Amino acid sequence: MYAFTLHRPSSVRQAANLLAKSEDAKLLAGGQTLIPTMKQRLASPASLIDLSLIEGLSGIELRGRSIVIGAMTRHAEVADSPVVQENLPALAELAGEIGDPHVRNMGTIGGSLANNDPNADYPAAALGLGATIVTNKRRIAADEFFTGMFETALGADEIVTKVMFPLPKKAAYVKFANPASRYALVGVLVSKRGREIRVAVTGAGANGVFRVTAFEEALQRRFGPKSLDGLSVPAAGLNSDIHGSAEYRAHLIGVLARRAVAAAAG
Amino acid sequence: MPAVSMTVNGKPVTADVDPRTLLVQFLREELRLTGTHVGCDTSQCGACVVHVNGRAIKSCTVFALQLEGAKVATIEGLANGDQLHPMQEAFRDNHGLQCGFCTPGMIMAAVDIVNRKGHDLDEHTIRSELEGNLCRCTGYHNIVKAIAAGARAMGSGAAVTQKAAE
Amino acid sequence: MSATGIGATVRRKEDQRFITGKGHYTADVNRAGQTHACFVRSPHAHARIKGIDATAASKMPGVVAVLTGADLAVDKLGNLICGWMIHSKDGSAMKMAPHPALAQTKACHVGDPVAVVIAETLAQAKDAAEKVQVDYEVLPAVADPAQAQSAGAAQIHEVAPKNTIYQWQLGDKGKTDAAFQSAAHVTKLDIVNNRLVPNAIEPRAAIGEYDSGTGHFTLWNTTQNPHVARLVIAAFIGMAPEHKLRVIAPDVGGGFGSKIFIYPEEVVALWASKRVGRPVKWVAERVESFLSDAHGRDHVTHAEMAFDRDGKVVGLRARTIANLGAYMSTFSSSVPTYLYATLLSGQYNIPNIYCEVDAVYTNTVPVDAYRGAGRPEATFVVERLVEVAARELSIDPAELRKRNFIHQFPHQTPVILAYDAGDYNASLKKALELADYKGFAKRKRESARDGKLRGIGLSAYIEACGLAPSQAAGSLGAGVGLWESAEVRVNPTGSVEVLTGSHSHGQGHETTFAQLVSERLGIAIDNVSIVHGDTDIVQFGMGTYGSRSGAVGMSAIVKALDKVEAKAKKVASHLLEAAEGDIVFKDGKFTVAGTDRSVPWGDVALNAYTAHKFSGQELEPGLKETSFYDPTNFTFPAGCHVCEVEIDPDTGETEIVNWTAVDDFGVLVNPMIVEGQVHGGITQGVGQALLERAIYDKDGQLVTGSFMDYCMPRAHDVPSFKVGVTVTKCPSNPLGIKGCGEAGAIAAPAAVINAITDAIGSEQIAMPATPQAVWTAIQRGNATRKAAE
């Protein structure tokens, strides 16, 4: 690991100032991706800005027809939250399948979304549930937030502060884990909220998480697994690696989407 | 170098550290608590699992400086003097270890499972909760048995304590 | 049987330190004034080293020294060696290329160490290692063993044209070909035995220390055989004379073969400690383990089995290309030869066997023994052939096996080995009962109702363990004897230390060896200590691998105990004033036969040292005896494993739903520990079959270089196992032990693949049978069936 300076600001404003003025700074949230990356010398920030002392960045609350989750809320807190379990069980289950129990005690929702790993679970939740990502500067709809592999709409000194999930009528997430890393080889989140149907896929897209409009349109007609029969996602443009070819991933998207719809509808 | 203070196994400790010092390095090199091990660089093997403020984490994936004021518990602090923790006993009774290298992390993870999931653990729960702990020796069979037994023993121990308190 | 004797389930004595965090592994050792080493490793699979510029690195903070292969050459250090000579068919010796501890002219695999930085702290060493400028001329590389001998392939070592190390054969080609000519049926298979990374959870580590006052070196090292390490470093590397080199293997966190070998890093740590005048510590990161620990397996095989009209095997022939990697590791040459082809008879009476093996260099990490070493590869060939043949011949796979089992012992196979004892029918029968083989069809129907494919697979394996009769091993090319030694030291108070040349890195010797002593001497197991892993303390030893420590290591203790008892009887005869021949030793007491006059063990021990009751002319004082035990034959553990899987055809995911293992390990010393060995072995075998594969791309880059991509078995990848035993005593050692450490890893892969192929109705699947591979095989099978309709 390269040497760095650690800052521990007590407010978002301070953190944003530090981020703006230091040349090569990175935010440290749960650190479960950043620290291993630094250990392997694949990242070399000159300074780290630890967000853990900032009050008010963590917590889960039900606000009207939305669940609002602070950016520094740990995966385990989301998974174990009675509020989430009761109102948005798909999200609790998704959070409970990230990494492993120890990683879930550290990793945060804000960190995961800002990192936008193409195989991470939370991007599927944000996009599949039509979440709004709130930063120190603005609100960004999930549809606008994920701009490519490890790329987001976040500006240079922008910090995610919370994530708002509108409550769907039905939702489910089905994940097929990469056997080695346990990231999603493919994960599909399906939700229905009023007239809006979303099918978001993580793990498979060369540019990160994406929606499957063909599936969404079919599910508009009738929200059931049979509606997806005969439909598939083209393999072209999907990720292909030692763990799964593009063809296999394309096939899994169909299988998992049907299973997610069945789970959500049931 | 910045200073950090925390409580480790009930004892307050303070030291100046290079910011890149991971908790596991702080424990092993600064405090010479070498029961916490390092088996990988990708936060997967779980040989380094310790408890921070009562929750299991991978001590290879957190900086010591982040733990200012934290309460850290390692394998060395689990037994009560000469009296082993029920989970330690269960690992011995059920032959839940061979080379012993993954064992400290395994036992700390096991105690955490019980803390979260209770004393009556089925095999499926234990196996899926061990997602973050690799063992190359035992084939997990006896670890699963040990954790189920240790969980029960922790439960009966708690019952006894409670009874005594009543 | 006593409560702590042979056959008793005794809780492990060593566990106390491991469960309390007081284990003492090499990485836990810290020496006063120690420095830290970081290796500069080649990022290229094959590259000429045109120059190394360490100027910038040397000026980095905390740097003590930057050393390269040129410095090694200045100090005239010898090469790492392979200690087992194999001759090709044409009589020529194997082509062993030079293997310097730091590459000197070129790097031959990704991770090949080319320089080392020694610094005050590890962080400083790493920072400086990045500043070492190596001028590489990148050369074409070859990683695929099947391509290594082809005309256009990169040439790695001058001594080995076409990258061929040897072209070896075993068996009678003419007779075997003739048997195939007249066969009624021939089953053919192409098999890739996937390359594995051992991945003991404790990474390798070494600390070298040189005492300039005495000229003594000390090496703390993660090794399974400290004396062998000392011997090689002294005799071949030439760094220190054997009597001035102490190798200490403290607690070692798993080995599985990978810690047998003598590696560059420990040699460099030791050498550098003299160069810099301070202790040098190196601990591998997992990334380095992937790039430097010897890998396992990596065979490409075509195999055929011939049957007569009655379903009797009349011949087996196999042609294998074995990848030995970039250099010949310590015992690599023996693995795809004498530990492989000699097992191709399996449990069957096969009159004709012929096997050819070409060993090749590739630009990959060296390959050497990994749990099972050659025997898993052989078992996979035999048990896949038998299973596929059964399907082709429409004979129940269990029945076809029974029809061909060996029943008479001793049995001389056509491939060197003489099996001494076994009852293969008994283990098969018991395994089928425990697995409810009869109820399988019903379970398969139930799975089908849930949309799942269910399959069952058998693996009736045999292995040759208890390595090995030294004379036989020597005649086959071994550079060392494979006996074991023990010293039994009885203290005046009657407690006992046993110094053993075996090494425990998870096997539980501190308990099982103590059980033997406790039973034999009638003393409490707590009064027995097992001492191992330090060349300054233990007389000598060949270490632990090849399931040898029970059969060979404990036999040495038995021999030493025999001598102790004989001497103790002499002492007792003086105490009891009786003839030595009249003294009977039983239950910890020495009794004059036919009388009630006796003395307890403790009195005899004390009197052996006080020496008040006998004169020095009659008897030497003291009670301490040493034995070197050389086995008279290999041992032949065997058994039958049954794997039952359920496959989700939509995703290709395989779940192992039942596992039954019935093994014949001869006499069991501690059933609890034996079962643990079986569980662990099976899981490594399941890892090979379903999850693990070291993948190199065409440029020789290791694609699966961390746990993120190399899939280790986790708790939810395996079920709880049903484990049973049958017992035929091993006739060739005093305890009747056969050995149990490798059986699971040997048996499991074939059982899993036989179950999967049974479930999906296609033989076209390679290991590891990942979900994608299984799904693809199902699709292919469906397409073929559709085309046929």
CSV table of C-alpha atoms in Angstrom, one decimal, chain C residues 353-582:
chain,number,residue,atom,x,y,z
C,353,ILE,CA,-1.4,-52.0,-18.7
C,354,TYR,CA,0.8,-49.6,-20.7
C,355,CYS,CA,1.3,-46.0,-19.9
C,356,GLU,CA,3.4,-43.3,-21.6
C,357,VAL,CA,4.1,-40.0,-20.0
C,358,ASP,CA,5.8,-37.0,-21.5
C,359,ALA,CA,6.7,-34.3,-19.0
C,360,VAL,CA,7.0,-30.8,-20.4
C,361,TYR,CA,8.2,-27.4,-19.4
C,362,THR,CA,5.8,-24.5,-19.8
C,363,ASN,CA,6.0,-20.9,-18.7
C,364,THR,CA,4.0,-21.5,-15.6
C,365,VAL,CA,4.6,-21.9,-11.9
C,366,PRO,CA,6.3,-25.3,-11.2
C,367,VAL,CA,4.0,-28.2,-10.6
C,368,ASP,CA,4.7,-30.8,-7.9
C,369,ALA,CA,2.9,-33.0,-5.5
C,370,TYR,CA,-0.4,-31.8,-4.2
C,371,ARG,CA,-2.6,-33.9,-1.9
C,372,GLY,CA,-2.7,-37.3,-3.5
C,373,ALA,CA,0.0,-36.5,-6.0
C,374,GLY,CA,-0.4,-38.7,-9.1
C,375,ARG,CA,-2.9,-41.0,-7.5
C,376,PRO,CA,-5.9,-38.7,-7.9
C,377,GLU,CA,-4.9,-38.4,-11.6
C,378,ALA,CA,-4.7,-42.2,-11.9
C,379,THR,CA,-7.9,-42.8,-10.0
C,380,PHE,CA,-9.7,-40.3,-12.2
C,381,VAL,CA,-8.5,-42.2,-15.3
C,382,VAL,CA,-9.5,-45.6,-14.1
C,383,GLU,CA,-12.8,-44.7,-12.4
C,384,ARG,CA,-14.0,-42.6,-15.3
C,385,LEU,CA,-13.2,-45.4,-17.7
C,386,VAL,CA,-15.0,-48.0,-15.7
C,387,GLU,CA,-18.0,-45.8,-15.2
C,388,VAL,CA,-18.3,-44.9,-18.8
C,389,ALA,CA,-17.7,-48.5,-19.9
C,390,ALA,CA,-20.5,-49.6,-17.6
C,391,ARG,CA,-22.9,-47.2,-19.3
C,392,GLU,CA,-21.7,-48.2,-22.8
C,393,LEU,CA,-22.0,-51.9,-21.9
C,394,SER,CA,-25.3,-51.4,-20.1
C,395,ILE,CA,-24.0,-53.0,-16.9
C,396,ASP,CA,-24.6,-51.5,-13.5
C,397,PRO,CA,-21.4,-49.6,-12.6
C,398,ALA,CA,-21.2,-51.3,-9.2
C,399,GLU,CA,-21.6,-54.7,-10.9
C,400,LEU,CA,-18.9,-54.0,-13.5
C,401,ARG,CA,-16.6,-53.0,-10.7
C,402,LYS,CA,-17.3,-56.2,-8.7
C,403,ARG,CA,-16.8,-58.3,-11.7
C,404,ASN,CA,-13.2,-57.0,-12.0
C,405,PHE,CA,-12.1,-56.6,-8.4
C,406,ILE,CA,-9.0,-58.2,-7.2
C,407,HIS,CA,-9.8,-60.9,-4.6
C,408,GLN,CA,-6.5,-62.7,-4.0
C,409,PHE,CA,-3.7,-61.1,-2.0
C,410,PRO,CA,-0.9,-60.5,-2.4
C,411,HIS,CA,-1.6,-59.3,-5.9
C,412,GLN,CA,1.1,-58.3,-8.3
C,413,THR,CA,-0.1,-55.7,-10.8
C,414,PRO,CA,1.6,-55.3,-14.2
C,415,VAL,CA,2.7,-51.8,-13.1
C,416,ILE,CA,5.2,-52.6,-10.3
C,417,LEU,CA,3.0,-52.6,-7.2
C,418,ALA,CA,2.2,-55.7,-5.1
C,419,TYR,CA,-1.0,-55.1,-3.2
C,420,ASP,CA,-0.7,-56.7,0.2
C,421,ALA,CA,-4.2,-56.7,1.6
C,422,GLY,CA,-7.7,-55.4,0.9
C,423,ASP,CA,-11.3,-56.3,0.6
C,424,TYR,CA,-12.7,-54.2,-2.2
C,425,ASN,CA,-16.1,-55.9,-2.3
C,426,ALA,CA,-16.6,-55.2,1.4
C,427,SER,CA,-16.1,-51.4,1.0
C,428,LEU,CA,-18.2,-51.3,-2.1
C,429,LYS,CA,-21.0,-53.2,-0.4
C,430,LYS,CA,-21.0,-51.1,2.7
C,431,ALA,CA,-20.8,-47.8,0.7
C,432,LEU,CA,-23.8,-48.8,-1.4
C,433,GLU,CA,-25.8,-49.7,1.7
C,434,LEU,CA,-24.9,-46.4,3.5
C,435,ALA,CA,-25.7,-44.5,0.3
C,436,ASP,CA,-29.0,-46.3,-0.2
C,437,TYR,CA,-28.0,-47.1,-3.7
C,438,LYS,CA,-31.2,-49.1,-4.1
C,439,GLY,CA,-33.3,-46.2,-3.3
C,440,PHE,CA,-31.6,-43.9,-5.9
C,441,ALA,CA,-34.2,-44.5,-8.7
C,442,LYS,CA,-36.9,-43.3,-6.4
C,443,ARG,CA,-35.0,-40.2,-5.4
C,444,LYS,CA,-34.2,-39.5,-9.0
C,445,ARG,CA,-37.9,-39.5,-9.8
C,446,GLU,CA,-38.6,-37.1,-6.9
C,447,SER,CA,-35.9,-34.7,-8.2
C,448,ALA,CA,-37.4,-34.9,-11.7
C,449,ARG,CA,-40.8,-33.8,-10.3
C,450,ASP,CA,-39.0,-30.7,-9.0
C,451,GLY,CA,-37.4,-30.1,-12.3
C,452,LYS,CA,-34.0,-31.3,-11.2
C,453,LEU,CA,-31.6,-33.8,-12.6
C,454,ARG,CA,-30.2,-36.3,-10.1
C,455,GLY,CA,-27.2,-38.4,-10.6
C,456,ILE,CA,-25.1,-40.9,-8.7
C,457,GLY,CA,-21.5,-41.7,-9.1
C,458,LEU,CA,-19.0,-44.2,-7.6
C,459,SER,CA,-15.3,-44.1,-7.2
C,460,ALA,CA,-13.5,-47.2,-6.0
C,461,TYR,CA,-10.1,-45.9,-5.5
C,462,ILE,CA,-6.8,-47.3,-4.4
C,463,GLU,CA,-3.6,-45.5,-3.4
C,464,ALA,CA,0.0,-46.5,-2.6
C,465,CYS,CA,1.0,-44.8,0.6
C,466,GLY,CA,3.4,-45.2,3.4
C,467,LEU,CA,6.2,-43.9,1.2
C,468,ALA,CA,8.4,-45.8,0.9
C,469,PRO,CA,10.8,-48.8,1.1
C,470,SER,CA,14.0,-46.9,0.5
C,471,GLN,CA,15.6,-49.6,-1.6
C,472,ALA,CA,12.6,-49.7,-3.9
C,473,ALA,CA,12.3,-46.0,-4.1
C,474,GLY,CA,16.1,-45.8,-4.9
C,475,SER,CA,15.7,-48.3,-7.7
C,476,LEU,CA,13.0,-46.1,-9.2
C,477,GLY,CA,15.1,-42.9,-9.0
C,478,ALA,CA,14.6,-41.4,-5.6
C,479,GLY,CA,17.5,-39.3,-4.4
C,480,VAL,CA,16.7,-39.9,-0.7
C,481,GLY,CA,15.7,-42.8,1.5
C,482,LEU,CA,12.1,-42.7,2.6
C,483,TRP,CA,12.4,-44.3,6.1
C,484,GLU,CA,11.4,-42.4,9.2
C,485,SER,CA,13.1,-42.0,12.5
C,486,ALA,CA,12.0,-41.7,16.1
C,487,GLU,CA,13.7,-41.2,19.5
C,488,VAL,CA,11.9,-42.1,22.6
C,489,ARG,CA,13.3,-40.3,25.7
C,490,VAL,CA,12.1,-41.6,29.0
C,491,ASN,CA,12.7,-39.1,31.8
C,492,PRO,CA,13.6,-40.1,35.4
C,493,THR,CA,10.0,-39.3,36.4
C,494,GLY,CA,8.6,-41.7,33.9
C,495,SER,CA,7.2,-39.1,31.5
C,496,VAL,CA,8.2,-39.4,27.8
C,497,GLU,CA,9.3,-37.3,24.9
C,498,VAL,CA,9.1,-38.7,21.5
C,499,LEU,CA,11.3,-36.9,18.9
C,500,THR,CA,9.9,-37.7,15.5
C,501,GLY,CA,11.0,-36.9,12.0
C,502,SER,CA,7.4,-36.7,10.9
C,503,HIS,CA,5.9,-33.3,10.9
C,504,SER,CA,2.4,-32.3,11.9
C,505,HIS,CA,0.7,-29.4,10.1
C,506,GLY,CA,-2.8,-30.3,11.0
C,507,GLN,CA,-2.6,-34.1,11.2
C,508,GLY,CA,-2.7,-34.3,15.0
C,509,HIS,CA,0.5,-36.2,15.6
C,510,GLU,CA,0.8,-34.7,19.0
C,511,THR,CA,-2.2,-36.7,19.9
C,512,THR,CA,-2.1,-39.9,17.8
C,513,PHE,CA,1.6,-40.5,18.4
C,514,ALA,CA,1.0,-40.0,22.1
C,515,GLN,CA,-1.8,-42.5,22.0
C,516,LEU,CA,0.6,-45.1,20.8
C,517,VAL,CA,3.1,-44.4,23.6
C,518,SER,CA,0.4,-44.1,26.2
C,519,GLU,CA,-1.0,-47.5,25.3
C,520,ARG,CA,2.3,-49.2,24.9
C,521,LEU,CA,3.8,-47.9,28.2
C,522,GLY,CA,0.6,-47.8,30.2
C,523,ILE,CA,1.2,-44.1,31.1
C,524,ALA,CA,-1.2,-41.2,31.0
C,525,ILE,CA,-1.3,-39.5,27.6
C,526,ASP,CA,-0.6,-36.2,29.3
C,527,ASN,CA,2.8,-37.6,30.3
C,528,VAL,CA,3.8,-37.9,26.7
C,529,SER,CA,5.1,-35.0,24.5
C,530,ILE,CA,5.7,-35.3,20.8
C,531,VAL,CA,8.5,-33.1,19.6
C,532,HIS,CA,9.0,-32.4,15.9
C,533,GLY,CA,10.0,-29.7,13.5
C,534,ASP,CA,13.5,-28.7,14.6
C,535,THR,CA,16.6,-30.1,13.1
C,536,ASP,CA,18.7,-29.2,16.1
C,537,ILE,CA,16.4,-31.2,18.4
C,538,VAL,CA,15.1,-34.1,16.3
C,539,GLN,CA,17.7,-36.7,15.1
C,540,PHE,CA,16.6,-36.8,11.5
C,541,GLY,CA,13.4,-37.2,9.5
C,542,MET,CA,12.0,-37.3,6.1
C,543,GLY,CA,8.8,-35.4,7.0
C,544,THR,CA,5.2,-35.7,6.4
C,545,TYR,CA,3.5,-36.3,3.0
C,546,GLY,CA,2.2,-39.2,1.0
C,547,SER,CA,0.0,-40.4,4.0
C,548,ARG,CA,3.3,-41.8,5.5
C,549,SER,CA,3.3,-40.5,9.1
C,550,GLY,CA,1.1,-43.2,10.6
C,551,ALA,CA,2.5,-46.1,8.6
C,552,VAL,CA,6.2,-45.1,8.6
C,553,GLY,CA,6.6,-42.4,11.3
C,554,MET,CA,4.6,-44.3,14.0
C,555,SER,CA,6.3,-47.6,13.0
C,556,ALA,CA,9.6,-45.9,13.9
C,557,ILE,CA,8.2,-45.1,17.3
C,558,VAL,CA,7.1,-48.7,17.7
C,559,LYS,CA,10.6,-49.9,17.0
C,560,ALA,CA,12.1,-47.4,19.4
C,561,LEU,CA,9.5,-48.4,22.0
C,562,ASP,CA,10.6,-52.0,21.5
C,563,LYS,CA,14.1,-51.1,22.4
C,564,VAL,CA,13.0,-49.0,25.4
C,565,GLU,CA,11.0,-51.9,26.7
C,566,ALA,CA,13.9,-54.3,26.2
C,567,LYS,CA,16.2,-52.0,28.1
C,568,ALA,CA,13.5,-51.3,30.8
C,569,LYS,CA,13.1,-55.0,31.3
C,570,LYS,CA,16.8,-55.2,32.1
C,571,VAL,CA,16.5,-52.5,34.7
C,572,ALA,CA,13.4,-54.2,36.1
C,573,SER,CA,15.2,-57.5,36.3
C,574,HIS,CA,17.7,-55.9,38.6
C,575,LEU,CA,15.0,-54.2,40.7
C,576,LEU,CA,13.1,-57.5,41.0
C,577,GLU,CA,16.2,-59.6,41.2
C,578,ALA,CA,14.9,-61.9,38.6
C,579,ALA,CA,16.1,-63.2,35.3
C,580,GLU,CA,15.6,-60.7,32.4
C,581,GLY,CA,13.8,-63.4,30.5
C,582,ASP,CA,11.2,-63.8,33.2
